Each structure stands twice: as C-alpha cells, then as structure tokens.
C-alpha cells in the first residue's frame, strides 16, 4: 500500500472514533448528568397598607413682622435729644426722641390763663343773673334785662368750655414733644440727630420698630394648586387641615432648618392679579431672633391630609420609555405583573400613589434587575435582593 493511502486511512479511523466518543458523552449528559432546573427567583417586597399622609407643599416666602411701627413726629420742632440706643430692644412707652418743648409749654401756659379768665367771667355772669332774678320778682327791672343776664351767663359757660378745650389741645401737643415707642420690639437706625428740624407732616420716619417675637412668614401658593387641592377635598380624596393645626417648617437662606415649628394662621381670600398666587400666613416663635423682617425663606406647609394614602418606596417604581411610572407587583399566582401607576408627590423616600396600586398589593422593591413580567417569584417581605443587584462598595 502506498504511503499516502496508509495516512488517509489512519486519519479516517481517528475521526470516526472521536465522533463515537462525543456521542457517548452527549448520551450520558442527557441521561441525568446535566444541571437541575432553577426555582422561582427570590425578591424583596413590601405590602402596601393605607395610612394617614400629611400633604405638604414647599413654597417661597418672606419674613414679616407682626407689628411694625414707623416713628414720626406729631408736632413740629427741633430735636433736642435722641433717647435710645440704635438697634436695641424697646418697650411700649420708652422715650425715643425729645422735641424742644418750650414753645408748646408757653402755649399751654397761655391756655391755662385763658381758662382762668373765662371762669372769672362766668362767675360774674352768674352773680348778675341772680341779681336780675331778684329784681324781676319785685318788678324793679324788666324781663328783658333778666333774659340778657341769662344769655350772658350761658355765653360765659361756653367760653370756659372753649378755653378748657384749647388747654387740653395745648397739653396734648406739649406731651407729644416727647416721642415714645408705641410697641415692644427692636428699633433700627435713627434717621435724624440732635438739632434736626422735624415737621408733624413729614413722610420720612425718624426710626422704625419691629416686633420680633413672634413673627409672621408669608408664602405664596399658586391658585392652580389651591384649586386642585379644593377639588380633591370636595371629592373626599383629601381632608382639610383644621384651622390653627397646620404645621409649617422653614429652611433658611443658608440651607439650614429653623428649629421652631410654626402654625398656619390664614389664607388670603384674594388672588394676586400680578402673580396668580394666594398668600398664606404662618406664625412662628422667634426667641433667638433668627428670623429677621424681609428675610427670604422656604416653607414646608401642610396643605391637606390623605387619610388612606398609599405609599410606595421610590425604588419600587421605575419609568417606562414613554415616561410612565411602572411598579412590579407579585400577583395572586405568585408571578410578576407590571402595573402602570400614577404618583402624586414624593413623601420622604416614598411616592404617594393615586392610581395603579391597591391596598394589600405586594410591590417588588429588591431584585428588579433579575425579573420580568410573567416570571414566577418567591416574595420575601422586607428582604434585600441578591447581592448581584447591589452596587459595588465604594
């Protein structure tokens, strides 16, 4: 046999033997040597139960003093003294400015003299009236003379009343030369100094006093949001907050949380034509005077109550390619079911769901990457999904 034929026959024999060996291995694997089938995937779920949910809105606003007094003169004159420390706390009645009282004291003294003169005239008129009354009874004088005496006495009484009124006005003006604080609060800068001429009708305030504790915070809510809340309340989806019980929390301009809780006091009954908003006013204690008039804040306001709210952890809701919210739910068959859901708002680390989820549903929150709709799963309440889904440690 030639050499080439002998090589070809040997190669053919090896190929046939290899084929038989592989076929035998496949047959053994099919007879029980393969991997066992996998069971249902274990997933972490949370059972949704109705609960009371306080609905809040975060709104921008400003700090407003409860009382604000612009100090203005009520009489004209020269400022002879500034009697307060600028920036200090003042009480009602504390002296602030002194206007030169000399001209007003002179006017009051003249009015006092005018009262004495009028009272003397009245005494004479009364004596004459009594004399004429005796003369009329004895027919020693005419009735006309007596009537004139009576009229003179009445005129003297009117002059006394007028003089006393002038004296009272002069004393009021004299008292107004000492300007006092009408309210308790913190006074700002003085706009005038000693020697300045002020007028009773001037527009510029001499100083301004703000009451600091307690203090208002005014925030603005859109009329559209207000109408939506009212509609929800009308159909029974939400409950209104009792007056005086709505709590408000503040975030200050530096991002820190204010440590005092406020109460919603009122909602203005008019919508602003320029902004389309309604003003909501809250009252806050301010013992440390952290809140200053005019300060910008962000307020979290309680606007309603959902007595049967359904909260779903945020990681249990994903977004479809069209932007719809989707939750994976374990149905009665123990299979994964995709539900389209509507989330109203975020509440902490959960979504308040209004459509698509019912009380008692088991929403999958862990193991979402290893499931698909229709797949049988093993729900574990509150469990953490397999480590394969967890992000790597940083």
CSV table of C-alpha atoms in Angstrom, one decimal:
chain,number,residue,atom,x,y,z
A,1,UNK,CA,0.0,0.0,0.0
A,2,UNK,CA,1.4,3.4,-0.9
A,3,UNK,CA,2.3,5.7,2.0
A,4,UNK,CA,-0.3,8.4,1.3
A,5,UNK,CA,-3.2,5.9,1.3
A,6,UNK,CA,-2.0,4.5,4.7
A,7,UNK,CA,-2.0,8.0,6.3
A,8,UNK,CA,-5.5,8.8,4.9
A,9,UNK,CA,-6.9,5.5,6.4
A,10,UNK,CA,-5.5,6.3,9.8
A,11,UNK,CA,-6.9,9.8,9.9
A,12,UNK,CA,-10.3,8.4,8.9
A,13,UNK,CA,-10.3,5.9,11.7
A,14,UNK,CA,-9.4,8.6,14.3
A,15,UNK,CA,-12.2,10.8,13.2
A,16,UNK,CA,-14.8,8.1,13.4
A,17,UNK,CA,-13.5,7.2,16.9
A,18,UNK,CA,-13.8,10.8,18.1
A,19,UNK,CA,-17.3,11.1,16.8
A,20,UNK,CA,-18.4,7.9,18.7
A,21,UNK,CA,-16.8,9.3,21.9
A,22,UNK,CA,-18.6,12.6,21.7
A,23,UNK,CA,-21.9,10.9,21.0
A,24,UNK,CA,-21.4,8.8,24.1
A,25,UNK,CA,-20.8,11.8,26.3
A,26,UNK,CA,-23.9,13.6,25.0
A,27,UNK,CA,-26.0,10.5,25.7
A,28,UNK,CA,-24.7,10.3,29.3
A,29,UNK,CA,-25.4,14.0,29.9
A,30,UNK,CA,-29.0,13.6,28.6
A,31,UNK,CA,-29.5,10.6,30.9
A,32,UNK,CA,-29.0,12.7,34.1
A,33,UNK,CA,-25.6,14.3,34.1
A,34,UNK,CA,-26.9,18.0,33.4
A,35,UNK,CA,-27.8,21.0,35.8
A,36,UNK,CA,-31.1,20.8,37.7
A,37,UNK,CA,-33.8,23.3,36.6
A,38,UNK,CA,-33.9,26.7,38.6
A,39,UNK,CA,-36.8,27.5,41.1
A,40,UNK,CA,-38.6,30.9,41.5
A,41,UNK,CA,-36.4,33.9,41.9
A,42,UNK,CA,-36.4,35.4,45.4
A,43,UNK,CA,-37.5,39.1,45.5
A,44,UNK,CA,-37.9,41.6,48.3
A,45,UNK,CA,-41.4,43.0,48.5
A,46,UNK,CA,-43.4,45.5,50.6
A,47,UNK,CA,-47.1,45.1,51.3
A,48,UNK,CA,-48.9,48.3,50.7
A,49,UNK,CA,-51.2,49.4,53.5
A,50,UNK,CA,-53.3,52.6,53.8
A,51,UNK,CA,-52.1,55.2,56.2
A,52,UNK,CA,-52.5,58.8,57.1
A,53,UNK,CA,-50.4,61.1,55.0
A,54,UNK,CA,-49.9,64.7,55.7
A,55,UNK,CA,-49.6,66.5,52.3
A,56,UNK,CA,-47.2,69.4,52.2
A,57,UNK,CA,-46.0,72.0,49.7
A,58,UNK,CA,-42.7,73.7,49.8
A,59,UNK,CA,-43.2,77.4,49.0
A,60,UNK,CA,-41.0,80.5,48.9
A,61,UNK,CA,-41.8,83.4,51.2
A,62,UNK,CA,-40.6,86.3,53.3
A,63,UNK,CA,-40.5,87.1,57.0
A,64,UNK,CA,-42.9,89.8,58.0
A,65,UNK,CA,-43.1,91.4,61.5
A,66,UNK,CA,-46.3,91.0,63.4
A,67,UNK,CA,-46.2,94.7,64.3
A,68,UNK,CA,-44.2,97.5,62.5
A,69,UNK,CA,-44.2,101.0,63.9
A,70,UNK,CA,-42.8,103.9,61.9
A,71,UNK,CA,-41.9,106.6,64.4
A,72,UNK,CA,-42.9,110.0,63.1
A,73,UNK,CA,-43.3,113.4,64.9
A,74,UNK,CA,-46.8,114.6,65.6
A,75,UNK,CA,-45.6,118.2,66.3
A,76,UNK,CA,-43.0,120.3,64.6
A,77,UNK,CA,-39.8,121.5,66.3
A,78,UNK,CA,-36.1,120.9,66.9
A,79,UNK,CA,-34.8,117.5,68.1
A,80,UNK,CA,-33.1,118.3,71.4
A,81,UNK,CA,-32.2,114.7,72.3
A,82,UNK,CA,-32.1,111.1,70.9
A,83,UNK,CA,-33.0,109.0,73.9
A,84,UNK,CA,-32.5,105.4,72.7
A,85,UNK,CA,-29.6,103.1,71.7
A,86,UNK,CA,-29.9,102.3,68.0
A,87,UNK,CA,-30.6,98.6,67.4
A,88,UNK,CA,-31.8,98.0,71.0
A,89,UNK,CA,-34.9,96.4,72.3
A,90,UNK,CA,-37.6,98.8,73.4
A,91,UNK,CA,-40.8,98.6,75.4
A,92,UNK,CA,-44.1,100.4,74.9
A,93,UNK,CA,-43.7,103.9,76.4
A,94,UNK,CA,-39.9,104.0,76.2
A,95,UNK,CA,-38.7,107.6,75.3
A,96,UNK,CA,-37.1,107.8,71.8
A,97,UNK,CA,-36.8,111.5,70.8
A,98,UNK,CA,-37.3,114.8,72.6
A,99,UNK,CA,-38.5,117.8,70.6
A,100,UNK,CA,-37.9,121.3,72.1
A,101,UNK,CA,-40.9,121.7,74.5
A,102,UNK,CA,-40.5,125.4,75.3
A,103,UNK,CA,-42.9,126.8,72.6
A,104,UNK,CA,-45.6,124.2,73.5
A,105,UNK,CA,-45.2,124.9,77.2
A,106,UNK,CA,-45.7,128.6,76.6
A,107,UNK,CA,-48.9,127.8,74.6
A,108,UNK,CA,-50.1,125.5,77.4
A,109,UNK,CA,-49.5,128.2,80.0
A,110,UNK,CA,-51.4,130.8,77.9
A,111,UNK,CA,-54.3,128.4,77.6
A,112,UNK,CA,-54.3,127.8,81.3
A,113,UNK,CA,-54.6,131.6,81.8
A,114,UNK,CA,-57.4,131.8,79.3
A,115,UNK,CA,-59.3,129.2,81.3
A,116,UNK,CA,-58.9,131.2,84.5
A,117,UNK,CA,-60.1,134.4,82.7
A,118,UNK,CA,-63.1,132.6,81.3
A,119,UNK,CA,-64.0,131.1,84.6
A,120,UNK,CA,-63.8,134.6,86.3
A,121,UNK,CA,-66.1,135.9,83.6
A,122,UNK,CA,-68.5,133.1,84.2
A,123,UNK,CA,-68.6,133.9,87.9
A,124,UNK,CA,-69.6,137.5,87.2
A,125,UNK,CA,-72.3,136.4,84.8
A,126,UNK,CA,-73.8,134.1,87.4
A,127,UNK,CA,-73.9,136.8,90.0
A,128,UNK,CA,-75.6,139.2,87.6
A,129,UNK,CA,-78.1,136.6,86.7
A,130,UNK,CA,-79.0,136.1,90.3
A,131,UNK,CA,-79.4,139.8,90.9
A,132,UNK,CA,-81.7,140.3,87.9
A,133,UNK,CA,-83.8,137.3,89.0
A,134,UNK,CA,-84.5,139.1,92.4
A,135,UNK,CA,-85.2,142.4,90.6
A,136,UNK,CA,-87.7,140.7,88.2
A,137,UNK,CA,-89.6,139.2,91.1
A,138,UNK,CA,-90.0,142.7,92.7
A,139,UNK,CA,-90.7,144.3,89.3
A,140,UNK,CA,-87.7,146.5,89.8
A,141,UNK,CA,-86.4,145.8,86.3
A,142,UNK,CA,-87.7,144.5,83.1
A,143,UNK,CA,-87.9,140.9,82.0
A,144,UNK,CA,-85.7,141.8,79.0
A,145,UNK,CA,-82.8,142.7,81.4
A,146,UNK,CA,-83.1,139.4,83.1
A,147,UNK,CA,-83.1,137.5,79.8
A,148,UNK,CA,-80.0,139.3,78.8
A,149,UNK,CA,-78.3,138.3,82.1
A,150,UNK,CA,-79.2,134.6,81.5
A,151,UNK,CA,-77.8,134.8,77.9
A,152,UNK,CA,-74.6,136.4,79.2
A,153,UNK,CA,-74.2,133.6,81.7
A,154,UNK,CA,-74.6,130.9,79.0
A,155,UNK,CA,-72.1,132.7,76.8
A,156,UNK,CA,-69.6,132.7,79.7
A,157,UNK,CA,-70.1,129.0,80.2
A,158,UNK,CA,-69.3,128.4,76.5
A,159,UNK,CA,-66.2,130.5,76.7
A,160,UNK,CA,-65.0,128.4,79.7
A,161,UNK,CA,-65.6,125.2,77.8
A,162,UNK,CA,-63.7,126.6,74.7
A,163,UNK,CA,-60.8,127.7,76.9
A,164,UNK,CA,-60.6,124.3,78.5
A,165,UNK,CA,-60.6,122.6,75.1
A,166,UNK,CA,-57.7,124.8,74.0
A,167,UNK,CA,-55.8,124.0,77.1
A,168,UNK,CA,-56.3,120.3,76.6
A,169,UNK,CA,-55.1,120.6,73.0
A,170,UNK,CA,-52.0,122.6,74.1
A,171,UNK,CA,-51.3,119.9,76.8
A,172,UNK,CA,-51.5,117.1,74.2
A,173,UNK,CA,-49.1,119.0,71.9
A,174,UNK,CA,-46.8,119.5,74.8
A,175,UNK,CA,-46.9,115.8,75.6
A,176,UNK,CA,-46.1,115.0,72.0
A,177,UNK,CA,-42.8,116.7,72.2
A,178,UNK,CA,-41.6,113.5,73.9
A,179,UNK,CA,-41.8,110.8,71.3
A,180,UNK,CA,-42.2,107.3,72.8
A,181,UNK,CA,-42.3,103.8,71.4
A,182,UNK,CA,-45.9,102.6,70.7
A,183,UNK,CA,-44.9,98.9,70.7
A,184,UNK,CA,-42.3,96.4,72.0
A,185,UNK,CA,-39.6,95.3,69.6
A,186,UNK,CA,-36.2,96.1,68.2
A,187,UNK,CA,-35.6,99.6,67.0
A,188,UNK,CA,-33.5,100.3,64.0
A,189,UNK,CA,-31.4,103.3,63.0
A,190,UNK,CA,-32.3,106.9,63.7
A,191,UNK,CA,-32.8,109.0,60.5
A,192,UNK,CA,-32.2,112.3,62.4
A,193,UNK,CA,-29.8,113.5,65.1
A,194,UNK,CA,-29.9,116.2,67.7
A,195,UNK,CA,-30.6,119.6,66.3
A,196,UNK,CA,-32.6,118.4,63.3
A,197,UNK,CA,-35.8,120.2,62.5
A,198,UNK,CA,-38.8,117.9,62.1
A,199,UNK,CA,-42.4,118.5,61.0
A,200,UNK,CA,-45.6,116.9,62.0
A,201,UNK,CA,-46.5,116.1,58.4
A,202,UNK,CA,-43.2,114.8,57.2
A,203,UNK,CA,-43.0,111.5,55.2
A,204,UNK,CA,-39.7,110.2,56.5
A,205,UNK,CA,-39.8,108.1,59.6
A,206,UNK,CA,-37.5,109.1,62.5
A,207,UNK,CA,-36.9,105.4,63.2
A,208,UNK,CA,-38.7,102.0,62.8
A,209,UNK,CA,-39.6,99.5,65.5
A,210,UNK,CA,-40.3,95.8,64.5
A,211,UNK,CA,-41.8,93.3,66.8
A,212,UNK,CA,-39.5,90.3,66.6
A,213,UNK,CA,-41.2,87.5,68.7
A,214,UNK,CA,-43.5,86.1,67.5
A,215,UNK,CA,-43.1,86.8,63.8
A,216,UNK,CA,-45.0,86.1,60.5
A,217,UNK,CA,-43.9,84.2,57.4
A,218,UNK,CA,-45.9,84.9,54.3
A,219,UNK,CA,-45.6,82.4,51.4
A,220,UNK,CA,-47.3,82.3,48.0
A,221,UNK,CA,-49.3,79.3,46.7
A,222,UNK,CA,-50.4,79.2,43.1
A,223,UNK,CA,-54.1,79.5,42.5
A,224,UNK,CA,-54.0,76.4,40.3
A,225,UNK,CA,-52.5,74.3,43.1
A,226,UNK,CA,-55.2,75.7,45.5
A,227,UNK,CA,-58.0,74.8,43.1
A,228,UNK,CA,-56.6,71.2,42.7
A,229,UNK,CA,-56.5,70.7,46.5
A,230,UNK,CA,-60.0,72.0,46.9
A,231,UNK,CA,-61.2,69.7,44.2
A,232,UNK,CA,-59.6,66.7,45.9
A,233,UNK,CA,-61.2,67.7,49.2
A,234,UNK,CA,-64.6,68.1,47.5
A,235,UNK,CA,-64.5,64.5,46.2
A,236,UNK,CA,-63.3,63.2,49.5
A,237,UNK,CA,-59.8,62.2,48.4
A,238,UNK,CA,-58.3,64.6,50.9
A,239,UNK,CA,-59.3,66.1,54.3
A,240,UNK,CA,-58.9,69.8,55.1
A,241,UNK,CA,-56.5,70.8,57.8
A,242,UNK,CA,-58.2,72.2,60.9
A,243,UNK,CA,-57.5,75.9,61.4
A,244,UNK,CA,-54.5,76.5,63.7
A,245,UNK,CA,-53.4,72.9,63.4
A,246,UNK,CA,-51.5,73.1,60.1
A,247,UNK,CA,-47.8,72.9,60.9
A,248,UNK,CA,-45.1,74.7,59.0
A,249,UNK,CA,-41.3,74.1,58.9
A,250,UNK,CA,-38.7,76.5,57.5
A,251,UNK,CA,-35.5,76.3,55.6
A,252,UNK,CA,-33.4,79.4,56.0
A,253,UNK,CA,-31.3,81.2,53.3
A,254,UNK,CA,-28.1,79.3,54.2
A,255,UNK,CA,-29.9,75.9,53.8
A,256,UNK,CA,-30.2,75.2,57.5
A,257,UNK,CA,-33.5,74.1,59.1
A,258,UNK,CA,-35.2,76.5,61.5
A,259,UNK,CA,-35.6,74.8,64.9
A,260,UNK,CA,-39.0,76.2,65.7
A,261,UNK,CA,-42.3,74.9,64.2
A,262,UNK,CA,-44.9,77.4,63.1
A,263,UNK,CA,-48.7,77.3,62.6
A,264,UNK,CA,-50.7,78.3,59.6
A,265,UNK,CA,-53.0,81.2,60.6
A,266,UNK,CA,-54.8,82.3,57.5
A,267,UNK,CA,-55.0,82.1,53.7
A,268,UNK,CA,-55.8,85.4,51.9
A,269,UNK,CA,-59.1,85.3,50.1
A,270,UNK,CA,-57.8,87.2,47.1
A,271,UNK,CA,-55.6,86.0,44.2
A,272,UNK,CA,-52.9,88.4,43.2
A,273,UNK,CA,-53.5,89.7,39.6
A,274,UNK,CA,-49.8,90.1,39.0
A,275,UNK,CA,-48.5,86.7,40.3
A,276,UNK,CA,-51.6,84.5,40.2
A,277,UNK,CA,-50.9,83.4,43.8
A,278,UNK,CA,-52.6,83.3,47.2
A,279,UNK,CA,-50.8,84.5,50.3
A,280,UNK,CA,-50.6,82.0,53.2
A,281,UNK,CA,-49.6,83.5,56.5
A,282,UNK,CA,-47.9,81.5,59.3
A,283,UNK,CA,-46.9,82.5,62.9
A,284,UNK,CA,-43.5,81.4,64.3
A,285,UNK,CA,-41.9,81.8,67.7
A,286,UNK,CA,-38.6,83.7,67.3
A,287,UNK,CA,-37.0,83.9,70.7
A,288,UNK,CA,-33.4,84.0,69.3
A,289,UNK,CA,-34.4,86.5,66.6
A,290,UNK,CA,-33.0,84.2,63.9
A,291,UNK,CA,-35.9,85.3,61.6
A,292,UNK,CA,-35.4,88.9,60.5
A,293,UNK,CA,-38.0,91.0,58.7
A,294,UNK,CA,-37.5,90.8,55.0
A,295,UNK,CA,-35.6,87.5,55.1
A,296,UNK,CA,-36.1,85.0,52.3
A,297,UNK,CA,-37.2,81.5,53.4
A,298,UNK,CA,-38.6,78.3,52.1
A,299,UNK,CA,-41.6,76.9,54.0
A,300,UNK,CA,-42.9,73.4,54.0
A,301,UNK,CA,-46.6,73.9,54.6
A,302,UNK,CA,-49.2,71.3,55.5
A,303,UNK,CA,-52.0,71.7,52.9
A,304,UNK,CA,-54.1,68.6,53.4
A,305,UNK,CA,-54.5,65.1,54.8
A,306,UNK,CA,-54.9,61.9,52.9
A,307,UNK,CA,-56.4,59.5,55.5
A,308,UNK,CA,-56.0,56.4,53.2
A,309,UNK,CA,-52.7,57.3,51.4
A,310,UNK,CA,-50.8,54.5,49.7
A,311,UNK,CA,-47.0,55.0,49.9
A,312,UNK,CA,-44.7,53.0,47.7
A,313,UNK,CA,-40.9,53.1,48.2
A,314,UNK,CA,-39.3,55.2,45.4
A,315,UNK,CA,-37.0,52.3,44.4
A,316,UNK,CA,-40.1,50.2,43.7
A,317,UNK,CA,-41.3,52.5,40.9
A,318,UNK,CA,-39.4,52.8,37.6
A,319,UNK,CA,-40.0,54.7,34.4
A,320,UNK,CA,-41.1,53.2,31.1
A,321,UNK,CA,-39.6,54.5,27.8
A,322,UNK,CA,-42.7,56.7,27.5
A,323,UNK,CA,-42.1,58.2,30.9
A,324,UNK,CA,-45.0,56.4,32.7
A,325,UNK,CA,-44.4,55.1,36.2
A,326,UNK,CA,-44.3,51.3,36.4
A,327,UNK,CA,-44.4,49.1,39.5
A,328,UNK,CA,-43.7,45.4,39.5
A,329,UNK,CA,-46.3,43.5,41.7
A,330,UNK,CA,-46.5,39.9,42.8
A,331,UNK,CA,-50.0,38.8,41.8
A,332,UNK,CA,-52.2,36.1,43.3
A,333,UNK,CA,-50.5,33.4,41.1
A,334,UNK,CA,-47.0,34.3,42.5
A,335,UNK,CA,-46.0,35.8,39.2
A,336,UNK,CA,-44.6,39.2,38.3
A,337,UNK,CA,-47.1,41.7,37.0
A,338,UNK,CA,-46.2,45.1,35.6
A,339,UNK,CA,-48.6,47.9,36.7
A,340,UNK,CA,-48.8,51.4,35.3
A,341,UNK,CA,-49.0,53.8,38.3
A,342,UNK,CA,-49.7,57.5,38.9
A,343,UNK,CA,-47.6,59.1,41.6
A,344,UNK,CA,-49.0,62.3,43.1
A,345,UNK,CA,-45.9,63.5,45.0
A,346,UNK,CA,-42.9,62.4,47.0
A,347,UNK,CA,-43.3,61.9,50.7
A,348,UNK,CA,-39.9,61.3,52.2
A,349,UNK,CA,-38.3,58.3,50.4
A,350,UNK,CA,-41.7,57.1,49.0
A,351,UNK,CA,-44.2,58.0,46.3
A,352,UNK,CA,-47.8,58.8,47.2
A,353,UNK,CA,-49.6,56.6,44.5
A,354,UNK,CA,-53.1,57.6,43.5
A,355,UNK,CA,-53.7,55.0,40.6
A,356,UNK,CA,-52.4,51.6,39.8
A,357,UNK,CA,-51.8,50.2,43.3
A,358,UNK,CA,-54.4,48.9,45.8
A,359,UNK,CA,-54.2,48.2,49.4
A,360,UNK,CA,-52.7,44.7,50.0
A,361,UNK,CA,-50.6,44.7,46.8
A,362,UNK,CA,-47.1,43.3,47.2
A,363,UNK,CA,-44.7,45.7,45.3
A,364,UNK,CA,-41.3,44.4,44.4
A,365,UNK,CA,-38.6,46.7,45.7
A,366,UNK,CA,-35.5,44.4,45.6
A,367,UNK,CA,-34.4,42.0,42.8
A,368,UNK,CA,-35.9,44.1,40.0
A,369,UNK,CA,-33.0,43.5,37.6
A,370,UNK,CA,-33.5,39.7,37.6
A,371,UNK,CA,-37.2,39.6,36.8
A,372,UNK,CA,-39.6,40.2,34.0
A,373,UNK,CA,-43.4,40.2,33.7
A,374,UNK,CA,-44.9,36.7,34.0
A,375,UNK,CA,-42.0,35.2,35.8
A,376,UNK,CA,-42.7,33.1,38.9
A,377,UNK,CA,-41.1,34.6,42.0
A,378,UNK,CA,-40.7,34.0,45.7
A,379,UNK,CA,-41.7,37.1,47.6
A,380,UNK,CA,-39.9,37.9,50.8
A,381,UNK,CA,-41.4,40.7,52.9
A,382,UNK,CA,-38.8,43.5,53.5
A,383,UNK,CA,-35.9,41.4,52.3
A,384,UNK,CA,-32.9,42.7,50.4
A,385,UNK,CA,-32.4,41.3,46.9
A,386,UNK,CA,-29.5,39.1,45.9
A,387,UNK,CA,-26.1,40.7,46.1
A,388,UNK,CA,-25.8,40.5,42.3
A,389,UNK,CA,-28.2,43.5,42.2
A,390,UNK,CA,-26.4,45.6,44.8
A,391,UNK,CA,-23.9,48.2,43.6
A,392,UNK,CA,-20.3,47.6,44.4
A,393,UNK,CA,-18.8,49.0,47.6
A,394,UNK,CA,-17.1,52.3,47.1
